Amino acid sequence: AQSVSQHNHHVILSEAASLELGCNYSYGGTVNLFWYVQYPGQHLQLLLKYFSGDPLVKGIKGFEAEFIKSKFSFNLRKPSVQWSDTAEYFCAVSRFVYNQGGKLIFGQGTELSVKP
Amino acid sequence: GAVVSQHPSRVICKSGTSVKIECRSLDFQATTMFWYRQFPKQSLMLMATSNEGSKATYEQGVEKDKFLINHASLTLSTLTVTSAHPEDSSFYICSALSGSPTDTQYFGPGTRLTVL
């Protein structure tokens, strides 16, 4: 079955630590890749996306992600996290489906807790 | 940026009643809207895809007679939970897509449904 897998359910870091959240998907062919963030009590916001081109994608708030096609991975990174990065992070994959737009399939989510 | 609103943000209803949730794209026309369900501490599960003026496409396992979706205009989609039961209690989130299927989905803030 087609799926998106996030390796870590809950990550706890201290401020200034580096972050890497893993994401793997099982679709073949062309996919679009996304990372969304959900801050406590807020709606999902787009962090970054990859459609084509440079596999290293830079997003908002200092986040970046690297698409490695051979590994079916799209890991999210940030060199130095802040307390305000505490949130739930979702990796998502979309493939064009006729008459259904770009259906998004989400990973399970990773809860990031940053200690001040 | 693109804004998607949902109304109501919270609703409590009695078992057996129906509840309608609205999803609006405020500053763009949404050719496609998606409805998701999110359980506590879990990922978003796609329920259905709706295109303006046509019938919604439901994901496997989602009862189309229970979750009625209407996408009457390019800025409004509604989800009606009919004959609600406590197990329908959840967080319902919509997203909207403008134009290209490879475009970014913008998410609404969600509606917390509690069925007593």
Coordinates of N, CA and C in Angstrom, one line a residue:
Chain A
A1 N 0.8 -1.2 0.0 CA 0.0 0.0 0.0 C 0.9 1.2 0.0
Q2 N 0.3 2.3 -0.6 CA 1.1 3.5 -0.7 C 1.1 4.2 0.7
S3 N 2.2 4.7 1.2 CA 2.3 5.2 2.5 C 3.4 6.2 2.6
V4 N 3.3 7.0 3.7 CA 4.3 7.9 4.1 C 4.6 7.6 5.5
S5 N 5.9 7.5 5.8 CA 6.4 7.1 7.1 C 7.3 8.1 7.7
Q6 N 7.0 8.5 8.9 CA 7.9 9.4 9.7 C 8.5 8.6 10.8
H7 N 9.8 8.7 10.9 CA 10.5 7.8 11.8 C 10.3 8.0 13.3
N8 N 10.2 9.3 13.6 CA 10.1 9.6 15.0 C 8.7 10.1 15.4
H9 N 8.2 9.5 16.5 CA 6.9 10.0 17.0 C 7.0 11.2 17.8
H10 N 8.1 11.2 18.7 CA 8.3 12.4 19.5 C 9.7 12.7 19.7
V11 N 10.1 13.9 19.4 CA 11.5 14.3 19.5 C 11.6 15.4 20.6
I12 N 12.6 15.2 21.5 CA 12.8 16.3 22.5 C 14.2 16.8 22.3
L13 N 14.3 18.1 22.1 CA 15.7 18.7 22.0 C 15.8 19.9 22.9
S14 N 17.0 20.3 23.1 CA 17.3 21.6 23.8 C 17.5 22.6 22.7
E15 N 17.2 23.9 23.2 CA 17.4 25.0 22.2 C 18.9 25.0 21.7
A16 N 19.0 25.3 20.4 CA 20.3 25.4 19.7 C 20.7 24.1 19.2
A17 N 20.0 23.0 19.5 CA 20.4 21.7 19.0 C 20.0 21.6 17.5
S18 N 20.6 20.7 16.8 CA 20.2 20.5 15.4 C 19.1 19.5 15.3
L19 N 18.3 19.7 14.3 CA 17.1 18.8 14.1 C 17.2 18.1 12.8
E20 N 16.8 16.8 12.8 CA 16.6 16.2 11.5 C 15.4 15.2 11.8
L21 N 14.3 15.4 11.0 CA 13.2 14.5 11.1 C 13.1 13.7 9.8
G22 N 13.0 12.4 10.0 CA 13.0 11.5 8.8 C 11.6 11.4 8.2
C23 N 11.6 11.2 6.9 CA 10.3 10.9 6.2 C 10.6 10.1 5.0
N24 N 10.0 9.0 4.8 CA 10.1 8.1 3.7 C 8.7 7.8 3.1
Y25 N 8.7 7.6 1.8 CA 7.4 7.3 1.2 C 7.6 6.1 0.3
S26 N 6.4 5.5 -0.1 CA 6.5 4.3 -0.8 C 5.9 4.3 -2.2
Y27 N 5.7 5.6 -2.7 CA 5.2 5.7 -4.1 C 6.2 5.6 -5.1
G28 N 5.9 5.0 -6.3 CA 6.8 5.1 -7.4 C 6.4 6.2 -8.3
G29 N 7.2 6.6 -9.2 CA 6.9 7.6 -10.1 C 7.1 9.0 -9.5
T30 N 6.5 10.0 -10.2 CA 6.7 11.4 -9.8 C 5.8 11.8 -8.7
V31 N 6.4 12.4 -7.7 CA 5.6 12.8 -6.5 C 6.0 14.2 -6.2
N32 N 5.1 14.9 -5.5 CA 5.4 16.2 -4.9 C 5.5 16.0 -3.4
L33 N 6.4 16.7 -2.7 CA 6.7 16.4 -1.3 C 6.5 17.7 -0.5
F34 N 6.0 17.5 0.7 CA 5.7 18.7 1.5 C 6.1 18.4 3.0
W35 N 6.4 19.4 3.7 CA 6.4 19.4 5.1 C 5.5 20.5 5.6
Y36 N 4.6 20.1 6.5 CA 3.7 21.0 7.1 C 4.0 21.1 8.6
V37 N 3.7 22.2 9.3 CA 3.8 22.3 10.7 C 2.5 22.7 11.3
Q38 N 2.2 22.2 12.5 CA 1.0 22.6 13.2 C 1.4 23.0 14.6
Y39 N 1.4 24.3 14.8 CA 1.7 24.8 16.2 C 0.5 24.6 17.1
P40 N 0.8 24.5 18.4 CA -0.3 24.2 19.3 C -1.5 25.1 19.1
G41 N -2.6 24.5 18.9 CA -3.9 25.3 18.7 C -4.0 26.0 17.4
Q42 N -3.1 25.8 16.5 CA -3.2 26.5 15.2 C -3.4 25.5 14.1
H43 N -3.7 26.1 12.9 CA -3.9 25.2 11.7 C -2.6 24.8 11.0
L44 N -2.7 23.9 10.2 CA -1.5 23.5 9.4 C -0.9 24.6 8.5
Q45 N 0.4 24.7 8.6 CA 1.0 25.7 7.7 C 2.1 25.0 6.9
L46 N 2.3 25.5 5.7 CA 3.3 24.9 4.8 C 4.7 25.4 5.2
L47 N 5.6 24.5 5.5 CA 7.0 24.8 5.8 C 7.8 24.9 4.5
L48 N 7.7 23.9 3.7 CA 8.4 23.9 2.4 C 7.8 22.8 1.5
K49 N 8.2 22.9 0.2 CA 7.7 21.9 -0.7 C 8.7 21.6 -1.8
Y50 N 8.6 20.4 -2.3 CA 9.5 20.1 -3.5 C 8.6 19.6 -4.6
F51 N 8.8 20.2 -5.8 CA 8.1 19.7 -6.9 C 9.1 19.2 -8.0
S52 N 10.2 19.9 -8.2 CA 11.2 19.5 -9.1 C 12.4 20.4 -8.9
G53 N 13.5 20.1 -9.6 CA 14.7 20.9 -9.6 C 15.6 20.5 -8.5
D54 N 16.2 21.5 -7.9 CA 17.2 21.3 -6.8 C 16.6 20.5 -5.7
P55 N 17.2 19.4 -5.4 CA 16.6 18.5 -4.3 C 16.8 19.1 -2.9
L56 N 17.6 20.1 -2.8 CA 17.7 20.7 -1.4 C 16.8 21.9 -1.4
V57 N 15.8 21.8 -0.6 CA 14.7 22.9 -0.6 C 14.8 23.7 0.7
K58 N 14.8 25.0 0.5 CA 14.7 25.8 1.7 C 13.3 26.4 1.9
G59 N 12.9 26.3 3.2 CA 11.6 26.8 3.6 C 11.6 28.0 4.5
I60 N 10.5 28.2 5.2 CA 10.4 29.3 6.1 C 11.1 28.9 7.4
K61 N 11.4 30.0 8.2 CA 11.9 29.8 9.6 C 13.2 29.0 9.7
G62 N 14.0 29.0 8.6 CA 15.3 28.3 8.7 C 15.3 26.8 8.4
F63 N 14.1 26.3 8.1 CA 14.0 24.9 7.8 C 14.4 24.6 6.3
E64 N 15.0 23.4 6.1 CA 15.3 22.9 4.8 C 15.0 21.4 4.8
A65 N 14.9 20.9 3.6 CA 14.7 19.5 3.4 C 15.4 19.0 2.1
E66 N 15.8 17.8 2.2 CA 16.5 17.2 1.0 C 15.8 16.0 0.5
F67 N 15.5 16.1 -0.8 CA 14.8 15.0 -1.5 C 15.9 14.0 -2.0
I68 N 15.9 12.8 -1.6 CA 16.8 11.8 -2.1 C 16.0 10.7 -2.8
K69 N 15.9 10.8 -4.1 CA 15.0 9.9 -4.9 C 15.3 8.5 -4.6
S70 N 16.6 8.1 -4.6 CA 17.0 6.7 -4.5 C 16.6 6.1 -3.2
K71 N 16.5 7.0 -2.2 CA 16.1 6.5 -0.9 C 14.6 6.7 -0.6
F72 N 13.9 7.3 -1.5 CA 12.5 7.7 -1.3 C 12.3 8.5 0.0
S73 N 13.3 9.4 0.2 CA 13.3 10.1 1.5 C 13.2 11.6 1.3
F74 N 12.7 12.3 2.2 CA 12.5 13.8 2.2 C 12.6 14.3 3.7
N75 N 13.9 14.2 4.2 CA 14.1 14.6 5.6 C 14.1 16.1 5.8
L76 N 13.6 16.5 6.9 CA 13.5 17.9 7.3 C 14.7 18.2 8.2
R77 N 15.3 19.3 8.1 CA 16.4 19.7 8.9 C 16.4 21.2 9.3
K78 N 17.0 21.4 10.5 CA 17.2 22.8 10.9 C 18.4 22.8 11.8
P79 N 19.4 23.7 11.5 CA 20.7 23.6 12.2 C 20.6 23.9 13.7
S80 N 19.6 24.8 14.1 CA 19.6 25.3 15.5 C 18.1 25.6 15.8
V81 N 17.5 24.7 16.6 CA 16.1 24.9 16.9 C 15.9 25.9 18.0
Q82 N 14.7 26.5 18.0 CA 14.3 27.4 19.0 C 13.1 26.9 19.8
W83 N 12.8 27.4 21.0 CA 11.7 27.0 21.7 C 10.4 27.1 20.9
S84 N 10.3 28.2 20.1 CA 9.2 28.4 19.3 C 8.9 27.4 18.2
D85 N 9.9 26.5 18.0 CA 9.7 25.5 17.0 C 8.9 24.3 17.5
T86 N 8.6 24.3 18.8 CA 7.8 23.3 19.4 C 6.4 23.2 18.7
A87 N 6.2 22.0 18.1 CA 5.0 21.9 17.2 C 4.9 20.4 16.7
E88 N 3.9 20.1 16.0 CA 3.8 18.8 15.3 C 4.2 19.0 13.8
Y89 N 5.0 18.1 13.3 CA 5.5 18.3 12.0 C 5.0 17.1 11.1
F90 N 4.4 17.4 10.0 CA 3.9 16.4 9.1 C 4.6 16.4 7.8
C91 N 5.0 15.2 7.3 CA 5.5 15.1 6.0 C 4.3 14.6 5.1
A92 N 4.2 15.0 3.9 CA 3.1 14.7 3.0 C 3.6 14.5 1.6
V93 N 2.9 13.6 0.9 CA 3.2 13.3 -0.5 C 2.0 13.5 -1.3
S94 N 2.1 14.1 -2.5 CA 0.9 14.1 -3.3 C 1.3 13.6 -4.7
R95 N 0.3 13.0 -5.3 CA 0.4 12.6 -6.7 C -0.8 13.0 -7.4
F96 N -0.7 13.4 -8.6 CA -1.9 13.9 -9.3 C -2.8 12.7 -9.6
V97 N -4.0 12.9 -9.2 CA -5.1 11.9 -9.5 C -6.1 12.7 -10.3
Y98 N -6.5 12.1 -11.4 CA -7.5 12.7 -12.3 C -8.7 13.1 -11.6
N99 N -9.1 14.4 -11.7 CA -10.3 14.9 -11.1 C -10.3 15.0 -9.6
Q100 N -9.1 14.8 -9.0 CA -9.0 14.8 -7.6 C -7.9 15.7 -7.1
G101 N -7.4 16.5 -8.1 CA -6.3 17.4 -7.8 C -5.1 16.6 -7.2
G102 N -4.3 17.3 -6.4 CA -3.2 16.6 -5.8 C -3.5 16.1 -4.4
K103 N -3.9 14.8 -4.4 CA -4.3 14.2 -3.1 C -3.1 14.1 -2.2
L104 N -3.2 14.6 -1.0 CA -2.1 14.6 0.0 C -2.3 13.4 0.9
I105 N -1.2 12.6 1.0 CA -1.1 11.5 2.0 C -0.1 11.9 3.0
F106 N -0.6 11.9 4.3 CA 0.3 12.4 5.4 C 1.0 11.3 6.1
G107 N 2.1 11.6 6.6 CA 2.8 10.7 7.6 C 2.1 10.9 8.9
Q108 N 2.6 10.1 9.8 CA 1.9 10.0 11.2 C 2.2 11.3 12.0
G109 N 3.1 12.0 11.6 CA 3.5 13.2 12.4 C 4.6 13.0 13.4
T110 N 5.3 14.0 13.6 CA 6.4 14.0 14.7 C 6.2 15.2 15.6
E111 N 6.0 14.9 16.9 CA 5.9 16.0 17.8 C 7.3 16.4 18.3
L112 N 7.6 17.7 18.1 CA 8.9 18.2 18.5 C 8.7 19.1 19.7
S113 N 9.4 18.8 20.8 CA 9.4 19.6 22.0 C 10.8 20.1 22.2
V114 N 10.9 21.5 22.2 CA 12.2 22.1 22.4 C 12.2 22.7 23.8
K115 N 13.2 22.3 24.6 CA 13.3 22.8 25.9 C 14.1 24.1 25.9
P116 N 13.6 25.1 26.6 CA 14.3 26.4 26.6 C 15.6 26.3 27.4
Chain B
G1 N -1.2 36.0 1.8 CA -1.3 34.6 1.4 C -2.7 34.1 1.4
A2 N -2.9 32.9 0.8 CA -4.2 32.3 0.7 C -4.8 32.0 2.1
V3 N -6.1 32.3 2.3 CA -6.7 32.1 3.6 C -7.9 31.2 3.4
V4 N -8.0 30.2 4.2 CA -9.2 29.3 4.2 C -9.8 29.3 5.6
S5 N -11.1 29.5 5.7 CA -11.8 29.6 7.0 C -12.7 28.4 7.1
Q6 N -13.0 28.1 8.3 CA -14.0 27.1 8.6 C -14.9 27.6 9.7
H7 N -16.2 27.1 9.5 CA -17.2 27.5 10.5 C -18.2 26.4 10.8
P8 N -18.5 26.1 12.0 CA -17.9 26.7 13.2 C -16.6 26.1 13.6
S9 N -15.9 26.7 14.6 CA -14.7 26.2 15.0 C -14.9 25.1 16.0
R10 N -16.0 25.1 16.7 CA -16.3 24.1 17.7 C -17.8 23.8 17.6
V11 N -18.2 22.6 17.7 CA -19.7 22.3 17.8 C -19.9 21.1 18.7
I12 N -20.9 21.2 19.5 CA -21.3 20.1 20.3 C -22.7 19.7 20.0
C13 N -23.0 18.5 19.7 CA -24.3 18.1 19.3 C -24.7 16.8 20.0
K14 N -26.0 16.6 20.0 CA -26.5 15.3 20.5 C -26.5 14.2 19.5
S15 N -26.3 13.0 20.0 CA -26.3 11.9 19.1 C -27.6 11.8 18.3
G16 N -27.5 11.5 17.0 CA -28.6 11.4 16.1 C -28.9 12.7 15.3
T17 N -28.3 13.8 15.7 CA -28.5 15.0 14.9 C -27.5 15.2 13.8
S18 N -27.7 16.1 12.9 CA -26.8 16.4 11.8 C -26.1 17.7 12.1
V19 N -24.9 17.8 11.6 CA -24.0 19.0 11.8 C -23.4 19.3 10.5
K20 N -23.5 20.6 10.1 CA -22.9 21.1 8.9 C -21.7 22.0 9.2
I21 N -20.6 21.7 8.5 CA -19.4 22.4 8.6 C -19.1 23.1 7.3
E22 N -18.8 24.4 7.4 CA -18.5 25.2 6.2 C -17.0 25.4 6.0
C23 N -16.5 25.4 4.8 CA -15.1 25.6 4.5 C -15.1 26.7 3.3
R24 N -14.5 27.8 3.6 CA -14.5 28.9 2.6 C -13.0 29.3 2.2
S25 N -12.8 29.5 0.9 CA -11.6 30.1 0.5 C -11.8 31.6 0.4
L26 N -11.1 32.4 1.2 CA -11.5 33.8 1.3 C -10.9 34.7 0.2
D27 N -9.8 34.4 -0.3 CA -9.2 35.3 -1.3 C -8.7 34.6 -2.5
F28 N -9.3 33.4 -2.8 CA -9.0 32.8 -4.1 C -10.1 31.8 -4.4
Q29 N -10.1 31.4 -5.6 CA -11.1 30.4 -6.0 C -10.5 29.0 -6.0
A30 N -11.3 28.2 -5.3 CA -10.7 26.8 -5.0 C -11.4 25.8 -6.0
T31 N -10.7 25.4 -6.9 CA -11.2 24.4 -7.9 C -11.5 23.0 -7.2
T32 N -10.6 22.8 -6.2 CA -10.7 21.5 -5.5 C -10.6 21.8 -4.0
M33 N -11.4 21.1 -3.2 CA -11.3 21.2 -1.8 C -11.3 19.8 -1.2
F34 N -10.6 19.6 -0.1 CA -10.4 18.3 0.5 C -10.9 18.4 1.9
W35 N -11.4 17.3 2.4 CA -11.8 17.2 3.8 C -11.0 16.1 4.4
Y36 N -10.5 16.4 5.6 CA -9.7 15.5 6.4 C -10.3 15.3 7.8
R37 N -9.9 14.3 8.4 CA -10.3 14.0 9.8 C -9.0 13.7 10.6
Q38 N -8.9 14.3 11.7 CA -7.7 14.2 12.5 C -8.1 13.8 13.9
F39 N -7.6 12.6 14.3 CA -7.8 12.1 15.7 C -6.7 12.7 16.6
P40 N -6.9 12.8 17.9 CA -5.9 13.3 18.8 C -4.6 12.7 18.6
K41 N -3.6 13.4 18.5 CA -2.2 13.0 18.4 C -2.0 12.1 17.2
Q42 N -2.8 12.2 16.2 CA -2.6 11.4 15.0 C -2.6 12.3 13.8
S43 N -2.3 11.6 12.7 CA -2.2 12.3 11.4 C -3.5 12.7 10.8
L44 N -3.5 13.4 9.7 CA -4.7 13.7 9.0 C -5.0 12.6 8.0
M45 N -6.3 12.2 8.0 CA -6.7 11.2 7.1 C -7.7 11.8 6.1
L46 N -7.4 11.7 4.8 CA -8.2 12.2 3.8 C -9.5 11.5 3.8
M47 N -10.6 12.3 3.8 CA -11.9 11.7 3.7 C -12.5 11.7 2.3
A48 N -12.3 12.9 1.7 CA -12.9 13.0 0.4 C -12.4 14.2 -0.3
T49 N -12.5 14.2 -1.6 CA -12.1 15.3 -2.5 C -13.3 15.8 -3.2
S50 N -13.5 17.1 -3.2 CA -14.6 17.7 -3.9 C -14.2 18.7 -5.0
N51 N -14.8 18.6 -6.1 CA -14.6 19.6 -7.2 C -15.8 20.4 -7.4
E52 N -15.7 21.7 -7.6 CA -16.9 22.5 -7.7 C -17.8 22.0 -8.8
G53 N -19.0 21.9 -8.4 CA -20.1 21.5 -9.4 C -20.2 20.0 -9.7
S54 N -19.4 19.2 -9.0 CA -19.5 17.7 -9.3 C -19.5 17.0 -7.9
K55 N -19.8 15.7 -8.1 CA -19.9 14.9 -6.8 C -18.5 14.7 -6.2
A56 N -18.5 14.6 -4.9 CA -17.3 14.3 -4.2 C -16.8 12.9 -4.4
T57 N -15.5 12.8 -4.4 CA -14.9 11.4 -4.4 C -14.4 11.1 -3.0
Y58 N -15.0 9.9 -2.5 CA -14.7 9.5 -1.2 C -13.6 8.5 -1.1
E59 N -12.8 8.6 -0.1 CA -11.7 7.6 0.2 C -12.4 6.3 0.6
Q60 N -11.6 5.2 0.4 CA -12.1 3.9 0.8 C -12.4 3.9 2.3
G61 N -13.6 3.4 2.7 CA -13.9 3.3 4.1 C -14.7 4.5 4.6
V62 N -14.9 5.5 3.8 CA -15.6 6.7 4.3 C -17.0 6.6 3.7
E63 N -18.0 6.6 4.6 CA -19.4 6.5 4.2 C -19.9 7.8 3.6
K64 N -20.2 7.7 2.3 CA -20.7 8.9 1.6 C -22.1 9.3 2.0
D65 N -22.9 8.4 2.5 CA -24.2 8.8 3.0 C -24.2 9.4 4.4
K66 N -23.1 9.2 5.1 CA -23.0 9.8 6.4 C -22.3 11.1 6.4
F67 N -21.3 11.2 5.5 CA -20.5 12.5 5.4 C -20.9 13.1 4.0
L68 N -21.9 13.9 4.0 CA -22.3 14.6 2.8 C -21.5 15.8 2.5
I69 N -20.9 15.8 1.3 CA -20.1 16.9 0.9 C -20.7 17.6 -0.3
N70 N -20.8 18.9 -0.2 CA -21.3 19.8 -1.3 C -20.3 20.9 -1.6
H71 N -20.0 21.0 -2.9 CA -19.1 22.1 -3.3 C -19.8 22.9 -4.3
A72 N -20.7 23.8 -3.9 CA -21.6 24.5 -4.7 C -21.0 25.7 -5.5
S73 N -19.9 26.2 -4.9 CA -19.3 27.3 -5.6 C -17.7 27.2 -5.4
L74 N -17.0 28.1 -6.1 CA -15.6 28.0 -6.1 C -15.0 28.5 -4.8
T75 N -15.8 29.0 -3.9 CA -15.3 29.4 -2.6 C -15.9 28.7 -1.4
L76 N -16.8 27.8 -1.6 CA -17.5 27.2 -0.5 C -17.7 25.7 -0.7
S77 N -17.3 24.9 0.3 CA -17.6 23.5 0.4 C -18.2 23.3 1.8
T78 N -19.1 22.3 1.8 CA -19.7 22.0 3.1 C -19.6 20.5 3.4
L79 N -19.4 20.2 4.6 CA -19.4 18.8 5.1 C -20.5 18.7 6.1
T80 N -21.5 17.8 5.8 CA -22.5 17.5 6.8 C -22.4 16.1 7.3
V81 N -22.3 16.1 8.6 CA -22.2 14.8 9.3 C -23.6 14.4 9.7
T82 N -24.2 13.4 9.1 CA -25.6 13.1 9.3 C -25.7 12.1 10.4
S83 N -26.8 12.2 11.2 CA -27.0 11.2 12.2 C -25.8 10.9 13.0
A84 N -25.2 12.0 13.6 CA -23.9 11.9 14.3 C -24.0 11.0 15.5
H85 N -22.9 10.3 15.7 CA -22.7 9.4 16.8 C -21.4 9.8 17.5
P86 N -21.3 9.4 18.8 CA -20.0 9.8 19.5 C -18.8 9.4 18.8
E87 N -18.8 8.3 18.1 CA -17.5 7.9 17.4 C -17.2 8.9 16.2
D88 N -18.1 9.7 15.9 CA -17.8 10.7 14.8 C -17.1 12.0 15.4
S89 N -17.0 12.0 16.7 CA -16.3 13.1 17.4 C -14.9 13.1 16.9
S90 N -14.5 14.3 16.4 CA -13.1 14.4 15.9 C -12.8 15.8 15.5
F91 N -11.7 16.0 14.9 CA -11.3 17.3 14.4 C -11.4 17.2 12.9
Y92 N -12.2 18.0 12.3 CA -12.4 18.0 10.8 C -11.7 19.2 10.2
I93 N -10.9 18.9 9.2 CA -10.1 20.0 8.6 C -10.3 20.0 7.1
C94 N -10.5 21.2 6.5 CA -10.6 21.2 5.1 C -9.4 21.9 4.5
S95 N -9.1 21.7 3.3 CA -8.1 22.4 2.6 C -8.6 22.8 1.2
A96 N -7.9 23.7 0.6 CA -8.4 24.2 -0.7 C -7.2 24.4 -1.6
L97 N -7.5 24.0 -2.9 CA -6.4 24.1 -3.9 C -6.9 25.0 -5.0
S98 N -6.0 25.9 -5.4 CA -6.4 26.8 -6.5 C -5.7 26.4 -7.8
G99 N -6.5 26.1 -8.8 CA -5.9 25.9 -10.1 C -5.2 24.5 -10.2
S100 N -3.9 24.6 -10.4 CA -3.1 23.5 -10.8 C -3.1 22.4 -9.6
P101 N -3.2 21.1 -10.0 CA -3.1 20.1 -9.0 C -1.7 20.0 -8.3
T102 N -0.7 20.7 -8.9 CA 0.6 20.7 -8.3 C 0.7 21.9 -7.4
D103 N -0.3 22.7 -7.2 CA -0.2 23.9 -6.4 C -0.3 23.4 -4.9
T104 N -0.1 24.4 -4.1 CA -0.1 24.2 -2.6 C -1.5 24.1 -2.1
Q105 N -1.8 23.2 -1.2 CA -3.0 23.2 -0.5 C -3.0 24.1 0.7
Y106 N -4.0 24.9 0.9 CA -4.1 25.8 2.1 C -5.2 25.2 3.0
F107 N -4.8 25.1 4.2 CA -5.6 24.5 5.2 C -6.5 25.4 6.0
G108 N -7.7 25.0 6.4 CA -8.5 25.8 7.3 C -8.1 25.5 8.7
P109 N -8.6 26.2 9.7 CA -8.2 26.0 11.1 C -8.8 24.8 11.8
G110 N -9.8 24.2 11.1 CA -10.4 23.0 11.7 C -11.6 23.2 12.5
T111 N -12.4 22.2 12.6 CA -13.7 22.2 13.4 C -13.7 21.1 14.4
R112 N -13.8 21.4 15.6 CA -13.8 20.3 16.7 C -15.3 19.9 16.9
L113 N -15.6 18.7 16.5 CA -16.9 18.2 16.7 C -17.0 17.2 17.8
T114 N -17.9 17.5 18.8 CA -18.1 16.6 19.9 C -19.6 16.1 19.9
V115 N -19.8 14.8 19.8 CA -21.1 14.3 19.8 C -21.4 13.6 21.1
L116 N -22.4 14.1 21.8 CA -22.7 13.6 23.1 C -23.6 12.3 23.1

